[in-house]
XYZ file of C-alpha atoms in Angstrom:
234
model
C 0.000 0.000 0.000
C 1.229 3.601 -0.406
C 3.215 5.852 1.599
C 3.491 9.495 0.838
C 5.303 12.354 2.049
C 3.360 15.945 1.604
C 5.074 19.294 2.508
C 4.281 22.778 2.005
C 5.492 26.021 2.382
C 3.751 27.988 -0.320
C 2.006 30.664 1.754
C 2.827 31.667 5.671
C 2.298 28.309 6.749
C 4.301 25.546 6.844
C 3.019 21.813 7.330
C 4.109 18.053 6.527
C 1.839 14.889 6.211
C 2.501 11.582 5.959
C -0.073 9.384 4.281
C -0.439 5.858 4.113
C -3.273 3.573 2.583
C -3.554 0.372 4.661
C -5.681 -2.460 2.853
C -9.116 -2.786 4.482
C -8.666 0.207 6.680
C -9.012 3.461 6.436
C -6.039 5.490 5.385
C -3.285 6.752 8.018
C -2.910 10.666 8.165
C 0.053 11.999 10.479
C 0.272 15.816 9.796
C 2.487 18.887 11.303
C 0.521 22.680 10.505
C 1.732 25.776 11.947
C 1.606 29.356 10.831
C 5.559 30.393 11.148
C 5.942 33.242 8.295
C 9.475 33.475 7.640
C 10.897 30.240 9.243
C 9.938 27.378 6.725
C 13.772 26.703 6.439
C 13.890 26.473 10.709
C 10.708 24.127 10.555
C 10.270 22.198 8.041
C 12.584 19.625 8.023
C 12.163 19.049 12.067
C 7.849 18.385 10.755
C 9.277 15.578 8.164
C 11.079 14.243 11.359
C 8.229 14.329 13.405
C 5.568 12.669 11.186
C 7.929 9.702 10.198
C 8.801 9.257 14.133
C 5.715 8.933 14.976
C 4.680 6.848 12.187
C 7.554 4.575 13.224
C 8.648 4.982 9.853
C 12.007 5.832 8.263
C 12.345 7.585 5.294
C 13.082 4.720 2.885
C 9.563 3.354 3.655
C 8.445 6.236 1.245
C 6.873 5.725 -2.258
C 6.621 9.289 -3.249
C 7.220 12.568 -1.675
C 4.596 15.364 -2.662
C 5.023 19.357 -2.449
C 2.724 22.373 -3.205
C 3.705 23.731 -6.839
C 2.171 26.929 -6.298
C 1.397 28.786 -6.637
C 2.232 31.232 -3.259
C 4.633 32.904 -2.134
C 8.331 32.352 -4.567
C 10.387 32.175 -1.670
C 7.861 29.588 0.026
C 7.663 28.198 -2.930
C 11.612 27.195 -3.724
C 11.874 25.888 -0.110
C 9.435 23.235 -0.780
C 10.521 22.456 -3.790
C 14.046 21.914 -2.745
C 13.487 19.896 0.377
C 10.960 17.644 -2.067
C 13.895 17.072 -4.326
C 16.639 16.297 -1.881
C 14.538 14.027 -0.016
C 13.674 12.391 -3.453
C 17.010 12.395 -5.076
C 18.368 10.632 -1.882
C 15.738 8.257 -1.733
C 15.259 7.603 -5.388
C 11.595 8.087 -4.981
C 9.872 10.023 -7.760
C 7.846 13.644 -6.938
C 4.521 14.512 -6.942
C 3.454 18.406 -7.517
C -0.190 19.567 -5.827
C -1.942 23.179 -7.132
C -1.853 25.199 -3.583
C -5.569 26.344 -5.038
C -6.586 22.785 -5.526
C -5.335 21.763 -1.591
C -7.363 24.990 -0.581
C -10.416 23.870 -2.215
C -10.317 20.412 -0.742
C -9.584 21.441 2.536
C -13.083 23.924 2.627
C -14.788 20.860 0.963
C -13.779 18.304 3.481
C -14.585 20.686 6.466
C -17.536 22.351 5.216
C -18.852 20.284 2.219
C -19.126 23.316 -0.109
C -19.509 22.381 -3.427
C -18.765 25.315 -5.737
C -15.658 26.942 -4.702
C -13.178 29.740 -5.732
C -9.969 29.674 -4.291
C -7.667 33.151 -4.616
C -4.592 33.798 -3.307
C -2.926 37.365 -2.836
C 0.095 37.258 -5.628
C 0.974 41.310 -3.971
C 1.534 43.942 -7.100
C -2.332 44.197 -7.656
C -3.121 40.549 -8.499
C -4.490 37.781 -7.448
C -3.639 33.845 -8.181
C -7.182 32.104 -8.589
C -9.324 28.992 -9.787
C -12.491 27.754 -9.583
C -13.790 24.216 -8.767
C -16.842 21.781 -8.413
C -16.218 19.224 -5.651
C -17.659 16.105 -6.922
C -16.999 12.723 -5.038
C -14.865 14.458 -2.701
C -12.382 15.919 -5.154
C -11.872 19.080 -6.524
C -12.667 19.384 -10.633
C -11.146 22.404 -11.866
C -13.461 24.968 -13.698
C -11.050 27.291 -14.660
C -7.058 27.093 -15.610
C -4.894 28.068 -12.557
C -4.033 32.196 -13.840
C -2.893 35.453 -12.029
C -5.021 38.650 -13.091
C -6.145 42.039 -10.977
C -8.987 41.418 -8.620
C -11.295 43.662 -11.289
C -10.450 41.054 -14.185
C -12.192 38.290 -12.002
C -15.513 36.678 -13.163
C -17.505 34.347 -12.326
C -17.144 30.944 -14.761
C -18.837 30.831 -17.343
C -22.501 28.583 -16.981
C -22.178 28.947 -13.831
C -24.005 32.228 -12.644
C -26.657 30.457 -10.423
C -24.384 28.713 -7.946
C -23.867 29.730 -4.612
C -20.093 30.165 -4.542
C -17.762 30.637 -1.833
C -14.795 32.394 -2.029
C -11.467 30.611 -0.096
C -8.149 32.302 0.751
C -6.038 35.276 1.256
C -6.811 36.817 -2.076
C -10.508 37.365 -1.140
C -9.088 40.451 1.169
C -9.298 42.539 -1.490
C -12.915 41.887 -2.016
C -13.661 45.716 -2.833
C -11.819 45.917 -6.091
C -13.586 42.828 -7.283
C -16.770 43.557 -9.764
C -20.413 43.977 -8.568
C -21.075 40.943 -10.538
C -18.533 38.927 -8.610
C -19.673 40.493 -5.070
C -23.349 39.228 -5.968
C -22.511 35.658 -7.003
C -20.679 34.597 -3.454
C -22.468 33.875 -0.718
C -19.606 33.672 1.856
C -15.611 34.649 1.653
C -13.615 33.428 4.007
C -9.795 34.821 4.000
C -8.317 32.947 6.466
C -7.559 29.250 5.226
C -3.777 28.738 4.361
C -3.132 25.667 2.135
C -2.204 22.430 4.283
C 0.006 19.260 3.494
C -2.190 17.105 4.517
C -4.973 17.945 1.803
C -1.871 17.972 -0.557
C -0.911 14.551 0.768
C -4.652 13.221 -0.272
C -4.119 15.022 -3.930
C -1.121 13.534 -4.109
C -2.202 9.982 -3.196
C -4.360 9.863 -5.944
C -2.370 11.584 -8.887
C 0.286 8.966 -7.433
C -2.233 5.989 -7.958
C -2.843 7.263 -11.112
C 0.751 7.179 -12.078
C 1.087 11.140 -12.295
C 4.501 11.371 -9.864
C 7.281 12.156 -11.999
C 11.508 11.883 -11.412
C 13.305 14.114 -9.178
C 15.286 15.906 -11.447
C 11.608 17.699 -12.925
C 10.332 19.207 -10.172
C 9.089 22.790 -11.036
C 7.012 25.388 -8.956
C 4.320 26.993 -10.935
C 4.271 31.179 -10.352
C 1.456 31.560 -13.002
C 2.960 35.131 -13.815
C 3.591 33.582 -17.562
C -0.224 32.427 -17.342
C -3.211 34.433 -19.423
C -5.954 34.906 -17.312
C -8.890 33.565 -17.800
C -12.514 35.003 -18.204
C -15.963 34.401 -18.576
C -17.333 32.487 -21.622
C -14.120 30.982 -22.562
């Protein structure tokens, strides 16, 4: 049965989760979450440490090792990435990347059940890093492609005017210099949720099952400042 490693240091959090599916039972979750803004490097090593000790695991038990992508904070972003790959290289154990928006959806799905979700992150200079999603079997399906655009650009997708959306993440703080249209269509914002390894560990469970993980040596965080944004009725 599986046994992932998930960390994350996208946003001001930092977290690690170990995962492991055990035949006939339901699966094992070990997870580390704390919001330490500026001290990934400190902490997140000493969370991978923690989660395998007390899964009385070592490190060669792994199958995979998972990381957030992005996209989040660059700095957050490269420390991830870089633990990921050591602990990858050294193990020979290939990488799995998980969308920080995806993890944020799934985490207000699993604790609230909300169905129709926009997740936006603040990307500073004016913009925001957003996607939109249907939760459907307990998953996340993506509405929208992952983009960056001003808070003014953002619309609601395309077919689906009706739904009662709710917005997740920091990016919703700038709620005023989104449109009337956009204001209208949510029924609840709530700014505070921070992307967690162990909704990136579940992701990454089943892209891994899938046979999604890829080698070490490809591991690449996704900024989305290269992305087109994406609007309504395309």
């Amino acid at each position: 049965m599986p046994i992932l490693l998930a960390l994350d240091a996208s946003s001001s959090a930092c977290s690690a989760a170990l995962l492991r599916r055990r035949e006939g039972l339901d699966d094992e979750l070990i997870s580390r979450f704390a919001l330490t803004p500026r001290e990934h490097t400190r902490r997140l090593l000493p969370m991978v440490d923690e989660v395998l000790a007390e899964a009385g695991l070592p490190a060669s038990a792994l199958d995979a090792v998972a990381y957030g992508r992005g996209p989040g904070s660059f700095t957050g972003l490269r420390i991830a990435a870089g633990v990921a790959q050591g602990l990858a290289f050294g193990l020979d154990r290939p990488l799995v990347g998980v969308s920080t928006l995806e993890a944020l959806a799934l985490g207000a799905h699993r604790r609230h059940h909300y169905r129709w979700l926009i997740t936006a992150l603040d990307a500073r200079m004016g913009e925001i890093y957003v996607a939109a999603w249907q939760c459907r079997d307990g998953a996340p399906v993506a509405l929208t492609e992952e983009a960056v655009m001003s808070p003014a650009r953002l619309r609601l997708p395309a077919g689906h005017d009706d739904h009662d959306w709710v917005g997740i993440g920091s990016g919703w703080t700038l709620w005023d210099q989104m449109s009337a249209e956009v204001q209208a269509g949510l029924g609840l914002c709530l700014t505070e949720p921070e992307a967690d390894a162990a909704d990136m560990a579940r992701l990454a469970l089943r892209a891994f099952v899938a046979g999604e993980a890829r080698p070490a040596h490809e591991v690449q965080p996704v900024y989305l400042r290269d992305r087109v944004v994406w609007q309504k009725g395309r």
